[in-house]
PDB file of C-alpha atoms in Angstrom:
ATOM      1  CA  MET A   1      96.176  83.977  97.174  1.00 44.00           C
ATOM      2  CA  LYS A   2      99.430  84.145  95.265  1.00 44.00           C
ATOM      3  CA  CYS A   3     102.527  85.529  96.939  1.00 40.00           C
ATOM      4  CA  LYS A   4     102.927  89.255  96.328  1.00 41.00           C
ATOM      5  CA  ALA A   5     105.948  91.517  96.350  1.00 37.00           C
ATOM      6  CA  ILE A   6     104.416  94.008  98.744  1.00 37.00           C
ATOM      7  CA  LEU A   7     107.387  95.641 100.410  1.00 39.00           C
ATOM      8  CA  SER A   8     107.728  98.600  98.078  1.00 39.00           C
ATOM      9  CA  ALA A   9     108.019 102.348  97.937  1.00 35.00           C
ATOM     10  CA  THR A  10     104.906 102.599 100.098  1.00 38.00           C
ATOM     11  CA  LEU A  11     107.034 101.475 103.040  1.00 39.00           C
ATOM     12  CA  LEU A  12     108.927 104.744 102.781  1.00 35.00           C
ATOM     13  CA  ALA A  13     106.112 106.901 101.429  1.00 37.00           C
ATOM     14  CA  LEU A  14     103.831 106.072 104.344  1.00 39.00           C
ATOM     15  CA  THR A  15     106.460 106.345 107.093  1.00 35.00           C
ATOM     16  CA  LEU A  16     105.175 109.682 108.331  1.00 34.00           C
ATOM     17  CA  THR A  17     101.456 109.043 107.916  1.00 38.00           C
ATOM     18  CA  GLY A  18      98.811 109.396 110.539  1.00 44.00           C
ATOM     19  CA  CYS A  19      98.751 109.793 114.269  1.00 47.00           C
ATOM     20  CA  GLY A  20      97.074 107.901 117.014  1.00 47.00           C
ATOM     21  CA  GLY A  21      97.510 105.989 120.241  1.00 42.00           C
ATOM     22  CA  GLY A  22     100.775 106.089 122.122  1.00 41.00           C
ATOM     23  CA  SER A  23     102.679 109.072 123.420  1.00 38.00           C
ATOM     24  CA  ALA A  24     106.310 109.206 122.425  1.00 37.00           C
ATOM     25  CA  THR A  25     108.687 110.716 124.911  1.00 38.00           C
ATOM     26  CA  ASP A  26     111.562 112.848 123.662  1.00 38.00           C
ATOM     27  CA  PRO A  27     114.346 110.777 122.108  1.00 40.00           C
ATOM     28  CA  ALA A  28     117.840 110.907 123.457  1.00 43.00           C
ATOM     29  CA  SER A  29     120.214 113.328 121.775  1.00 42.00           C
ATOM     30  CA  PRO A  30     122.125 111.668 118.938  1.00 45.00           C
ATOM     31  CA  THR A  31     125.764 110.916 119.515  1.00 48.00           C
ATOM     32  CA  GLN A  32     128.387 112.249 117.150  1.00 42.00           C
ATOM     33  CA  THR A  33     130.213 109.006 116.351  1.00 54.00           C
ATOM     34  CA  ALA A  34     129.135 106.138 114.114  1.00 52.00           C
ATOM     35  CA  ALA A  35     128.261 102.747 115.617  1.00 46.00           C
ATOM     36  CA  SER A  36     131.321 100.575 115.909  1.00 55.00           C
ATOM     37  CA  MET A  37     131.762  97.390 113.933  1.00 68.00           C
ATOM     38  CA  SER A  38     131.400  95.423 117.148  1.00 70.00           C
ATOM     39  CA  SER A  39     127.971  96.904 117.856  1.00 70.00           C
ATOM     40  CA  VAL A  40     126.841  96.052 114.329  1.00 72.00           C
ATOM     41  CA  ALA A  41     128.076  92.495 114.745  1.00 76.00           C
ATOM     42  CA  ALA A  42     126.331  92.226 118.110  1.00 75.00           C
ATOM     43  CA  ALA A  43     123.053  93.441 116.605  1.00 72.00           C
ATOM     44  CA  LYS A  44     123.278  90.924 113.771  1.00 76.00           C
ATOM     45  CA  ALA A  45     123.976  88.130 116.216  1.00 79.00           C
ATOM     46  CA  ARG A  46     121.013  89.147 118.355  1.00 84.00           C
ATOM     47  CA  PHE A  47     118.459  89.205 115.543  1.00 92.00           C
ATOM     48  CA  PRO A  48     118.672  86.251 113.144  1.00 93.00           C
ATOM     49  CA  SER A  49     117.233  86.361 109.641  1.00 95.00           C
ATOM     50  CA  TYR A  50     113.536  85.541 109.467  1.00 97.00           C
ATOM     51  CA  ASN A  51     113.463  85.475 105.671  1.00 95.00           C
ATOM     52  CA  THR A  52     113.553  81.708 105.871  1.00 94.00           C
ATOM     53  CA  ASN A  53     111.298  80.730 102.952  1.00 94.00           C
ATOM     54  CA  PRO A  54     111.525  83.403 100.255  1.00 95.00           C
ATOM     55  CA  LEU A  55     109.327  83.083  97.187  1.00 95.00           C
ATOM     56  CA  PRO A  56     109.733  84.675  93.751  1.00 94.00           C
ATOM     57  CA  ALA A  57     108.213  88.115  93.421  1.00 91.00           C
ATOM     58  CA  ASP A  58     104.702  88.086  91.955  1.00 92.00           C
ATOM     59  CA  ALA A  59     103.386  91.428  90.717  1.00 94.00           C
ATOM     60  CA  THR A  60      99.867  90.153  90.077  1.00 95.00           C
ATOM     61  CA  GLY A  61      97.402  92.672  91.476  1.00 95.00           C
ATOM     62  CA  MET A  62     100.213  95.156  92.130  1.00 95.00           C
ATOM     63  CA  ALA A  63      99.874  97.434  89.076  1.00 95.00           C
ATOM     64  CA  SER A  64      99.090 100.703  90.878  1.00 96.00           C
ATOM     65  CA  ASN A  65     101.698 103.165  92.012  1.00 94.00           C
ATOM     66  CA  ALA A  66     101.268 105.302  95.133  1.00 92.00           C
ATOM     67  CA  VAL A  67      99.471 108.106  93.283  1.00 96.00           C
ATOM     68  CA  THR A  68      97.022 105.712  91.647  1.00 96.00           C
ATOM     69  CA  LEU A  69      96.342 103.972  94.942  1.00 95.00           C
ATOM     70  CA  ALA A  70      95.703 107.280  96.673  1.00 95.00           C
ATOM     71  CA  GLY A  71      93.092 108.049  94.031  1.00 96.00           C
ATOM     72  CA  LYS A  72      91.243 104.840  94.886  1.00 95.00           C
ATOM     73  CA  ILE A  73      90.975 105.739  98.551  1.00 96.00           C
ATOM     74  CA  LYS A  74      87.978 108.021  99.010  1.00 96.00           C
ATOM     75  CA  ALA A  75      87.471 107.889 102.770  1.00 97.00           C
ATOM     76  CA  GLY A  76      89.620 106.248 105.416  1.00 97.00           C
ATOM     77  CA  ILE A  77      89.209 105.404 109.060  1.00 98.00           C
ATOM     78  CA  ASN A  78      91.778 104.763 111.776  1.00 98.00           C
ATOM     79  CA  ILE A  79      91.033 101.796 114.048  1.00 98.00           C
ATOM     80  CA  GLY A  80      93.164 103.156 116.844  1.00 97.00           C
ATOM     81  CA  ASN A  81      93.786 102.220 120.470  1.00 98.00           C
ATOM     82  CA  SER A  82      93.352  98.563 119.604  1.00 98.00           C
ATOM     83  CA  LEU A  83      96.119  96.597 117.893  1.00 98.00           C
ATOM     84  CA  GLU A  84      98.714  99.116 119.090  1.00 98.00           C
ATOM     85  CA  ALA A  85      97.484  99.198 122.702  1.00 98.00           C
ATOM     86  CA  ILE A  86     100.270  98.476 125.159  1.00 97.00           C
ATOM     87  CA  GLY A  87      99.117  95.625 127.370  1.00 98.00           C
ATOM     88  CA  GLY A  88      97.009  93.908 124.723  1.00 98.00           C
ATOM     89  CA  GLU A  89      94.312  94.660 122.168  1.00 98.00           C
ATOM     90  CA  THR A  90      91.692  95.577 124.773  1.00 98.00           C
ATOM     91  CA  ALA A  91      94.040  97.284 127.274  1.00 98.00           C
ATOM     92  CA  TRP A  92      92.972 100.814 126.306  1.00 98.00           C
ATOM     93  CA  GLY A  93      89.243 100.184 126.629  1.00 98.00           C
ATOM     94  CA  ASN A  94      88.233  98.996 123.177  1.00 98.00           C
ATOM     95  CA  PRO A  95      86.686  95.589 122.529  1.00 98.00           C
ATOM     96  CA  PRO A  96      88.477  93.251 120.134  1.00 98.00           C
ATOM     97  CA  ILE A  97      88.117  94.144 116.447  1.00 98.00           C
ATOM     98  CA  THR A  98      85.429  91.990 114.820  1.00 98.00           C
ATOM     99  CA  LEU A  99      84.383  91.090 111.299  1.00 98.00           C
ATOM    100  CA  ALA A 100      81.035  92.804 111.934  1.00 98.00           C
ATOM    101  CA  GLN A 101      82.879  96.024 112.787  1.00 98.00           C
ATOM    102  CA  ILE A 102      84.904  95.862 109.567  1.00 98.00           C
ATOM    103  CA  GLN A 103      81.794  95.172 107.497  1.00 98.00           C
ATOM    104  CA  LEU A 104      79.994  98.117 109.137  1.00 98.00           C
ATOM    105  CA  ILE A 105      82.918 100.367 108.209  1.00 98.00           C
ATOM    106  CA  LYS A 106      82.578  99.277 104.590  1.00 98.00           C
ATOM    107  CA  GLN A 107      78.809  99.691 104.623  1.00 98.00           C
ATOM    108  CA  ASN A 108      79.206 103.274 105.808  1.00 98.00           C
ATOM    109  CA  GLY A 109      81.206 104.275 102.761  1.00 98.00           C
ATOM    110  CA  PHE A 110      84.796 103.956 103.909  1.00 98.00           C
ATOM    111  CA  THR A 111      87.303 102.595 101.408  1.00 98.00           C
ATOM    112  CA  ALA A 112      90.406 102.268 103.591  1.00 98.00           C
ATOM    113  CA  VAL A 113      91.348 101.234 107.110  1.00 98.00           C
ATOM    114  CA  ARG A 114      94.545 102.070 108.948  1.00 98.00           C
ATOM    115  CA  LEU A 115      95.605  99.577 111.604  1.00 98.00           C
ATOM    116  CA  PRO A 116      98.143 101.052 114.033  1.00 98.00           C
ATOM    117  CA  THR A 117      99.948  97.996 115.346  1.00 98.00           C
ATOM    118  CA  SER A 118     102.318  97.097 118.149  1.00 98.00           C
ATOM    119  CA  TRP A 119     104.803  94.256 117.711  1.00 98.00           C
ATOM    120  CA  ASP A 120     107.526  94.713 120.294  1.00 98.00           C
ATOM    121  CA  GLN A 121     105.430  93.654 123.266  1.00 98.00           C
ATOM    122  CA  TYR A 122     104.667  90.370 121.490  1.00 98.00           C
ATOM    123  CA  ALA A 123     108.290  89.652 120.593  1.00 98.00           C
ATOM    124  CA  ASP A 124     111.099  87.785 122.314  1.00 97.00           C
ATOM    125  CA  GLN A 125     113.459  90.599 123.258  1.00 93.00           C
ATOM    126  CA  ARG A 126     116.480  88.336 122.895  1.00 94.00           C
ATOM    127  CA  THR A 127     115.832  87.285 119.316  1.00 95.00           C
ATOM    128  CA  GLY A 128     113.108  89.554 117.884  1.00 96.00           C
ATOM    129  CA  LYS A 129     110.785  86.585 117.255  1.00 98.00           C
ATOM    130  CA  ILE A 130     107.179  87.828 117.150  1.00 98.00           C
ATOM    131  CA  SER A 131     104.502  85.588 118.637  1.00 98.00           C
ATOM    132  CA  ASP A 132     102.906  83.411 115.974  1.00 98.00           C
ATOM    133  CA  ALA A 133      99.524  83.983 117.634  1.00 98.00           C
ATOM    134  CA  TRP A 134      99.898  87.764 117.274  1.00 98.00           C
ATOM    135  CA  LEU A 135     101.022  87.541 113.651  1.00 98.00           C
ATOM    136  CA  ALA A 136      97.956  85.391 112.994  1.00 98.00           C
ATOM    137  CA  ARG A 137      95.659  87.869 114.754  1.00 98.00           C
ATOM    138  CA  VAL A 138      96.884  90.806 112.692  1.00 98.00           C
ATOM    139  CA  LYS A 139      96.541  88.725 109.518  1.00 98.00           C
ATOM    140  CA  GLN A 140      92.975  87.846 110.504  1.00 98.00           C
ATOM    141  CA  VAL A 141      92.003  91.517 110.778  1.00 98.00           C
ATOM    142  CA  VAL A 142      93.772  92.358 107.502  1.00 98.00           C
ATOM    143  CA  GLN A 143      91.932  89.482 105.814  1.00 98.00           C
ATOM    144  CA  TRP A 144      88.589  90.801 107.054  1.00 98.00           C
ATOM    145  CA  CYS A 145      89.425  94.220 105.619  1.00 98.00           C
ATOM    146  CA  VAL A 146      90.543  92.937 102.226  1.00 98.00           C
ATOM    147  CA  ASP A 147      87.628  90.500 101.974  1.00 98.00           C
ATOM    148  CA  SER A 148      85.338  93.469 102.610  1.00 98.00           C
ATOM    149  CA  GLY A 149      86.897  95.373  99.702  1.00 97.00           C
ATOM    150  CA  LEU A 150      88.881  97.800 101.843  1.00 98.00           C
ATOM    151  CA  TYR A 151      92.428  99.026 101.425  1.00 98.00           C
ATOM    152  CA  VAL A 152      94.391  98.554 104.634  1.00 98.00           C
ATOM    153  CA  ILE A 153      97.569 100.099 106.030  1.00 97.00           C
ATOM    154  CA  VAL A 154      99.555  98.202 108.669  1.00 98.00           C
ATOM    155  CA  ASN A 155     102.400  99.884 110.487  1.00 97.00           C
ATOM    156  CA  ILE A 156     104.840  99.608 113.332  1.00 97.00           C
ATOM    157  CA  HIS A 157     103.319 102.208 115.636  1.00 96.00           C
ATOM    158  CA  TRP A 158     104.960 103.931 118.594  1.00 96.00           C
ATOM    159  CA  ASP A 159     105.292 100.418 120.018  1.00 96.00           C
ATOM    160  CA  GLY A 160     106.736 101.390 123.385  1.00 95.00           C
ATOM    161  CA  GLY A 161     109.207 103.794 121.830  1.00 96.00           C
ATOM    162  CA  TRP A 162     111.937 101.352 120.848  1.00 97.00           C
ATOM    163  CA  LEU A 163     112.522 103.318 117.620  1.00 96.00           C
ATOM    164  CA  ASP A 164     111.192 106.759 118.538  1.00 96.00           C
ATOM    165  CA  ASN A 165     113.310 107.028 121.684  1.00 96.00           C
ATOM    166  CA  ASN A 166     116.486 105.768 120.018  1.00 97.00           C
ATOM    167  CA  ILE A 167     117.151 107.933 116.965  1.00 97.00           C
ATOM    168  CA  THR A 168     120.856 107.973 117.788  1.00 97.00           C
ATOM    169  CA  SER A 169     123.971 106.746 116.034  1.00 96.00           C
ATOM    170  CA  SER A 170     124.824 104.536 118.994  1.00 95.00           C
ATOM    171  CA  ALA A 171     121.470 102.723 118.782  1.00 96.00           C
ATOM    172  CA  GLN A 172     121.233 102.771 114.992  1.00 95.00           C
ATOM    173  CA  ALA A 173     122.665  99.311 114.297  1.00 94.00           C
ATOM    174  CA  SER A 174     120.437  97.605 116.860  1.00 94.00           C
ATOM    175  CA  VAL A 175     117.308  99.471 115.733  1.00 96.00           C
ATOM    176  CA  ASN A 176     118.032  98.691 112.082  1.00 95.00           C
ATOM    177  CA  MET A 177     118.402  94.990 112.805  1.00 95.00           C
ATOM    178  CA  LYS A 178     115.205  94.945 114.867  1.00 96.00           C
ATOM    179  CA  GLN A 179     113.348  96.647 111.995  1.00 96.00           C
ATOM    180  CA  LYS A 180     114.739  94.030 109.623  1.00 97.00           C
ATOM    181  CA  ALA A 181     113.743  91.161 111.913  1.00 97.00           C
ATOM    182  CA  TYR A 182     110.224  92.475 112.472  1.00 98.00           C
ATOM    183  CA  TRP A 183     109.502  93.351 108.853  1.00 98.00           C
ATOM    184  CA  GLU A 184     110.769  90.003 107.579  1.00 98.00           C
ATOM    185  CA  GLN A 185     108.175  88.351 109.811  1.00 98.00           C
ATOM    186  CA  ILE A 186     105.367  90.826 109.115  1.00 98.00           C
ATOM    187  CA  ALA A 187     105.930  90.762 105.353  1.00 96.00           C
ATOM    188  CA  THR A 188     106.213  86.973 105.232  1.00 97.00           C
ATOM    189  CA  THR A 189     102.991  86.569 107.216  1.00 98.00           C
ATOM    190  CA  LEU A 190     101.100  89.085 105.064  1.00 98.00           C
ATOM    191  CA  ARG A 191     102.653  88.409 101.658  1.00 96.00           C
ATOM    192  CA  GLY A 192      99.568  86.699 100.245  1.00 95.00           C
ATOM    193  CA  PHE A 193      97.767  90.014  99.717  1.00 97.00           C
ATOM    194  CA  ASP A 194      97.804  92.304  96.688  1.00 97.00           C
ATOM    195  CA  GLU A 195      97.954  96.101  96.597  1.00 97.00           C
ATOM    196  CA  HIS A 196      94.987  96.355  98.958  1.00 98.00           C
ATOM    197  CA  LEU A 197      97.603  95.981 101.700  1.00 98.00           C
ATOM    198  CA  MET A 198     100.163  98.714 102.352  1.00 97.00           C
ATOM    199  CA  PHE A 199     102.884  99.087 104.968  1.00 96.00           C
ATOM    200  CA  ALA A 200     104.161 102.017 106.997  1.00 95.00           C
ATOM    201  CA  SER A 201     107.496 101.495 108.697  1.00 92.00           C
ATOM    202  CA  ALA A 202     106.866 103.906 111.581  1.00 92.00           C
ATOM    203  CA  ASN A 203     104.472 106.549 112.917  1.00 94.00           C
ATOM    204  CA  GLU A 204     105.640 110.153 113.112  1.00 94.00           C
ATOM    205  CA  PRO A 205     109.173 109.398 114.373  1.00 94.00           C
ATOM    206  CA  PRO A 206     110.247 112.513 116.305  1.00 95.00           C
ATOM    207  CA  ALA A 207     113.437 113.496 114.480  1.00 96.00           C
ATOM    208  CA  LYS A 208     114.362 116.986 115.641  1.00 96.00           C
ATOM    209  CA  ASP A 209     117.369 117.904 113.519  1.00 97.00           C
ATOM    210  CA  ALA A 210     119.319 116.989 110.402  1.00 97.00           C
ATOM    211  CA  THR A 211     121.418 114.408 112.250  1.00 97.00           C
ATOM    212  CA  GLN A 212     118.365 112.487 113.413  1.00 97.00           C
ATOM    213  CA  MET A 213     116.802 112.745 109.967  1.00 96.00           C
ATOM    214  CA  ALA A 214     119.951 111.216 108.480  1.00 96.00           C
ATOM    215  CA  ILE A 215     119.773 108.374 110.995  1.00 96.00           C
ATOM    216  CA  LEU A 216     116.127 107.722 110.098  1.00 93.00           C
TER     217      LEU A 216
END
Protein backbone atom coordinates (compact mmCIF):
# COMPACT_ATOMS: atom_id res chain seq x y z
CA MET A 1 0.00 0.00 0.00
CA LYS A 2 1.02 3.62 -0.38
CA CYS A 3 2.42 5.50 2.58
CA LYS A 4 -0.30 7.33 4.52
CA ALA A 5 -0.20 10.35 6.77
CA ILE A 6 -1.98 8.62 9.63
CA LEU A 7 -0.84 10.50 12.70
CA SER A 8 -3.68 12.99 12.88
CA ALA A 9 -6.29 14.47 15.14
CA THR A 10 -7.44 10.96 16.00
CA LEU A 11 -4.29 10.60 18.10
CA LEU A 12 -5.68 13.23 20.44
CA ALA A 13 -9.37 12.50 19.96
CA LEU A 14 -8.97 8.86 20.96
CA THR A 15 -6.62 9.44 23.91
CA LEU A 16 -9.32 8.82 26.49
CA THR A 17 -11.14 5.99 24.73
CA GLY A 18 -11.91 2.60 26.13
CA CYS A 19 -10.82 0.61 29.12
CA GLY A 20 -9.37 -2.80 29.52
CA GLY A 21 -6.51 -4.87 30.86
CA GLY A 22 -4.00 -3.37 33.24
CA SER A 23 -4.58 -1.69 36.57
CA ALA A 24 -2.98 1.70 36.95
CA THR A 25 -1.78 2.62 40.38
CA ASP A 26 -2.16 6.20 41.58
CA PRO A 27 0.36 8.55 39.96
CA ALA A 28 2.77 10.53 42.03
CA SER A 29 1.73 14.05 42.94
CA PRO A 30 2.96 16.57 40.38
CA THR A 31 5.81 18.81 41.38
CA GLN A 32 5.44 22.57 41.20
CA THR A 33 8.54 23.39 39.15
CA ALA A 34 9.17 22.90 35.44
CA ALA A 35 11.70 20.33 34.23
CA SER A 36 15.14 21.83 34.00
CA MET A 37 16.96 22.27 30.72
CA SER A 38 19.40 19.58 31.79
CA SER A 39 16.63 17.02 32.24
CA VAL A 40 15.27 17.84 28.79
CA ALA A 41 18.72 17.44 27.28
CA ALA A 42 19.19 14.14 29.11
CA ALA A 43 15.86 12.84 27.80
CA LYS A 44 16.75 13.80 24.24
CA ALA A 45 20.10 12.09 24.54
CA ARG A 46 18.48 8.94 25.90
CA PHE A 47 15.91 8.56 23.13
CA PRO A 48 17.27 9.13 19.61
CA SER A 49 15.04 10.01 16.68
CA TYR A 50 13.46 7.00 15.00
CA ASN A 51 12.02 9.04 12.13
CA THR A 52 14.89 7.81 10.00
CA ASN A 53 13.21 7.39 6.61
CA PRO A 54 10.37 9.91 6.31
CA LEU A 55 8.18 9.82 3.21
CA PRO A 56 5.95 12.55 1.76
CA ALA A 57 2.46 12.65 3.18
CA ASP A 58 -0.09 10.75 1.08
CA ALA A 59 -3.74 11.48 1.82
CA THR A 60 -5.07 8.73 -0.43
CA GLY A 61 -7.78 6.85 1.44
CA MET A 62 -7.73 9.43 4.24
CA ALA A 63 -10.74 11.59 3.27
CA SER A 64 -12.88 11.02 6.37
CA ASN A 65 -12.75 13.17 9.46
CA ALA A 66 -13.37 11.77 12.94
CA VAL A 67 -17.14 12.31 12.77
CA THR A 68 -17.42 10.58 9.41
CA LEU A 69 -15.29 7.67 10.59
CA ALA A 70 -17.41 7.26 13.70
CA GLY A 71 -20.46 6.97 11.47
CA LYS A 72 -18.86 4.06 9.62
CA ILE A 73 -18.28 2.10 12.80
CA LYS A 74 -21.48 0.26 13.68
CA ALA A 75 -20.25 -2.27 16.24
CA GLY A 76 -16.83 -2.60 17.80
CA ILE A 77 -15.07 -5.21 19.87
CA ASN A 78 -12.10 -4.95 22.22
CA ILE A 79 -9.51 -7.72 21.88
CA GLY A 80 -8.22 -7.21 25.38
CA ASN A 81 -5.81 -9.05 27.67
CA SER A 82 -3.73 -10.05 24.68
CA LEU A 83 -1.36 -7.59 23.00
CA GLU A 84 -1.25 -5.47 26.16
CA ALA A 85 -0.65 -8.40 28.53
CA ILE A 86 2.40 -7.85 30.70
CA GLY A 87 4.65 -10.86 30.27
CA GLY A 88 3.69 -11.55 26.67
CA GLU A 89 0.63 -11.97 24.47
CA THR A 90 -0.55 -15.14 26.21
CA ALA A 91 0.50 -14.19 29.77
CA TRP A 92 -3.04 -13.36 30.90
CA GLY A 93 -4.60 -16.61 29.69
CA ASN A 94 -5.62 -15.84 26.12
CA PRO A 95 -4.27 -17.74 23.13
CA PRO A 96 -2.45 -15.77 20.44
CA ILE A 97 -4.70 -13.71 18.16
CA THR A 98 -5.29 -15.55 14.87
CA LEU A 99 -6.57 -14.68 11.42
CA ALA A 100 -9.49 -17.07 11.98
CA GLN A 101 -10.46 -15.11 15.10
CA ILE A 102 -10.40 -11.81 13.20
CA GLN A 103 -12.46 -13.27 10.36
CA LEU A 104 -15.01 -14.64 12.85
CA ILE A 105 -15.33 -11.16 14.37
CA LYS A 106 -16.10 -9.76 10.94
CA GLN A 107 -18.55 -12.54 10.14
CA ASN A 108 -20.48 -11.77 13.31
CA GLY A 109 -21.21 -8.22 12.24
CA PHE A 110 -18.49 -6.20 13.92
CA THR A 111 -17.01 -3.31 11.95
CA ALA A 112 -14.17 -2.24 14.25
CA VAL A 113 -11.55 -3.80 16.49
CA ARG A 114 -9.63 -2.10 19.27
CA LEU A 115 -6.20 -3.55 20.02
CA PRO A 116 -4.90 -2.48 23.44
CA THR A 117 -1.15 -2.79 23.06
CA SER A 118 1.92 -2.81 25.26
CA TRP A 119 5.24 -1.55 23.92
CA ASP A 120 7.45 -0.75 26.88
CA GLN A 121 8.14 -4.35 27.84
CA TYR A 122 9.42 -4.98 24.30
CA ALA A 123 11.68 -1.92 24.24
CA ASP A 124 15.30 -1.31 25.17
CA GLN A 125 14.96 0.87 28.26
CA ARG A 126 18.20 2.68 27.47
CA THR A 127 17.23 3.84 24.00
CA GLY A 128 13.48 3.26 23.54
CA LYS A 129 14.07 0.88 20.61
CA ILE A 130 11.06 -1.44 20.26
CA SER A 131 11.73 -5.03 19.23
CA ASP A 132 11.39 -5.46 15.48
CA ALA A 133 9.66 -8.81 16.09
CA TRP A 134 6.99 -7.13 18.24
CA LEU A 135 6.42 -4.32 15.74
CA ALA A 136 5.98 -6.99 13.07
CA ARG A 137 3.53 -8.95 15.23
CA VAL A 138 1.32 -5.94 15.84
CA LYS A 139 1.43 -5.09 12.13
CA GLN A 140 0.40 -8.66 11.31
CA VAL A 141 -2.72 -8.40 13.47
CA VAL A 142 -3.56 -4.95 12.06
CA GLN A 143 -3.16 -6.33 8.54
CA TRP A 144 -5.56 -9.18 9.30
CA CYS A 145 -8.11 -6.66 10.57
CA VAL A 146 -7.83 -4.32 7.59
CA ASP A 147 -7.82 -7.19 5.09
CA SER A 148 -11.05 -8.36 6.72
CA GLY A 149 -12.64 -4.95 6.17
CA LEU A 150 -12.46 -3.85 9.80
CA TYR A 151 -11.48 -0.50 11.25
CA VAL A 152 -8.80 -0.93 13.90
CA ILE A 153 -7.57 1.23 16.78
CA VAL A 154 -4.06 0.69 18.14
CA ASN A 155 -2.96 2.39 21.32
CA ILE A 156 -0.29 2.60 23.95
CA HIS A 157 -2.18 0.97 26.81
CA TRP A 158 -1.37 1.13 30.51
CA ASP A 159 1.92 -0.52 29.52
CA GLY A 160 3.31 -0.97 33.01
CA GLY A 161 2.39 2.55 34.03
CA TRP A 162 5.35 4.43 32.60
CA LEU A 163 3.04 7.29 31.57
CA ASP A 164 0.12 6.84 33.97
CA ASN A 165 2.33 6.81 37.07
CA ASN A 166 4.43 9.78 35.97
CA ILE A 167 2.08 12.67 35.22
CA THR A 168 4.48 15.07 36.91
CA SER A 169 6.49 18.06 35.76
CA SER A 170 9.71 16.37 36.84
CA ALA A 171 9.03 13.34 34.62
CA GLN A 172 7.42 15.28 31.78
CA ALA A 173 10.50 15.67 29.57
CA SER A 174 11.43 12.00 29.79
CA VAL A 175 7.86 10.81 29.20
CA ASN A 176 7.46 13.15 26.23
CA MET A 177 10.63 11.87 24.61
CA LYS A 178 9.62 8.25 25.20
CA GLN A 179 6.23 8.95 23.58
CA LYS A 180 8.03 10.52 20.63
CA ALA A 181 10.41 7.57 20.29
CA TYR A 182 7.66 4.97 20.50
CA TRP A 183 5.23 6.70 18.15
CA GLU A 184 7.91 7.33 15.53
CA GLN A 185 8.47 3.57 15.43
CA ILE A 186 4.80 2.58 15.63
CA ALA A 187 3.75 5.09 12.97
CA THR A 188 6.62 4.18 10.65
CA THR A 189 5.82 0.47 10.95
CA LEU A 190 2.09 1.01 10.35
CA ARG A 191 2.18 3.88 7.87
CA GLY A 192 1.12 1.76 4.90
CA PHE A 193 -2.52 1.71 6.02
CA ASP A 194 -5.31 4.15 5.18
CA GLU A 195 -8.02 5.51 7.47
CA HIS A 196 -9.01 2.00 8.53
CA LEU A 197 -6.20 2.36 11.07
CA MET A 198 -6.47 4.83 13.95
CA PHE A 199 -4.20 5.59 16.89
CA ALA A 200 -4.83 6.36 20.54
CA SER A 201 -1.90 7.82 22.43
CA ALA A 202 -2.92 6.49 25.85
CA ASN A 203 -5.70 4.74 27.77
CA GLU A 204 -7.58 6.66 30.45
CA PRO A 205 -4.53 8.44 31.92
CA PRO A 206 -5.45 9.17 35.56
CA ALA A 207 -5.03 12.95 35.72
CA LYS A 208 -6.60 14.12 38.97
CA ASP A 209 -6.35 17.90 38.82
CA ALA A 210 -5.75 20.84 36.51
CA THR A 211 -1.97 20.61 36.90
CA GLN A 212 -1.88 17.01 35.72
CA MET A 213 -4.27 17.81 32.88
CA ALA A 214 -1.92 20.58 31.75
CA ILE A 215 1.00 18.15 31.82
CA LEU A 216 -0.95 15.64 29.72
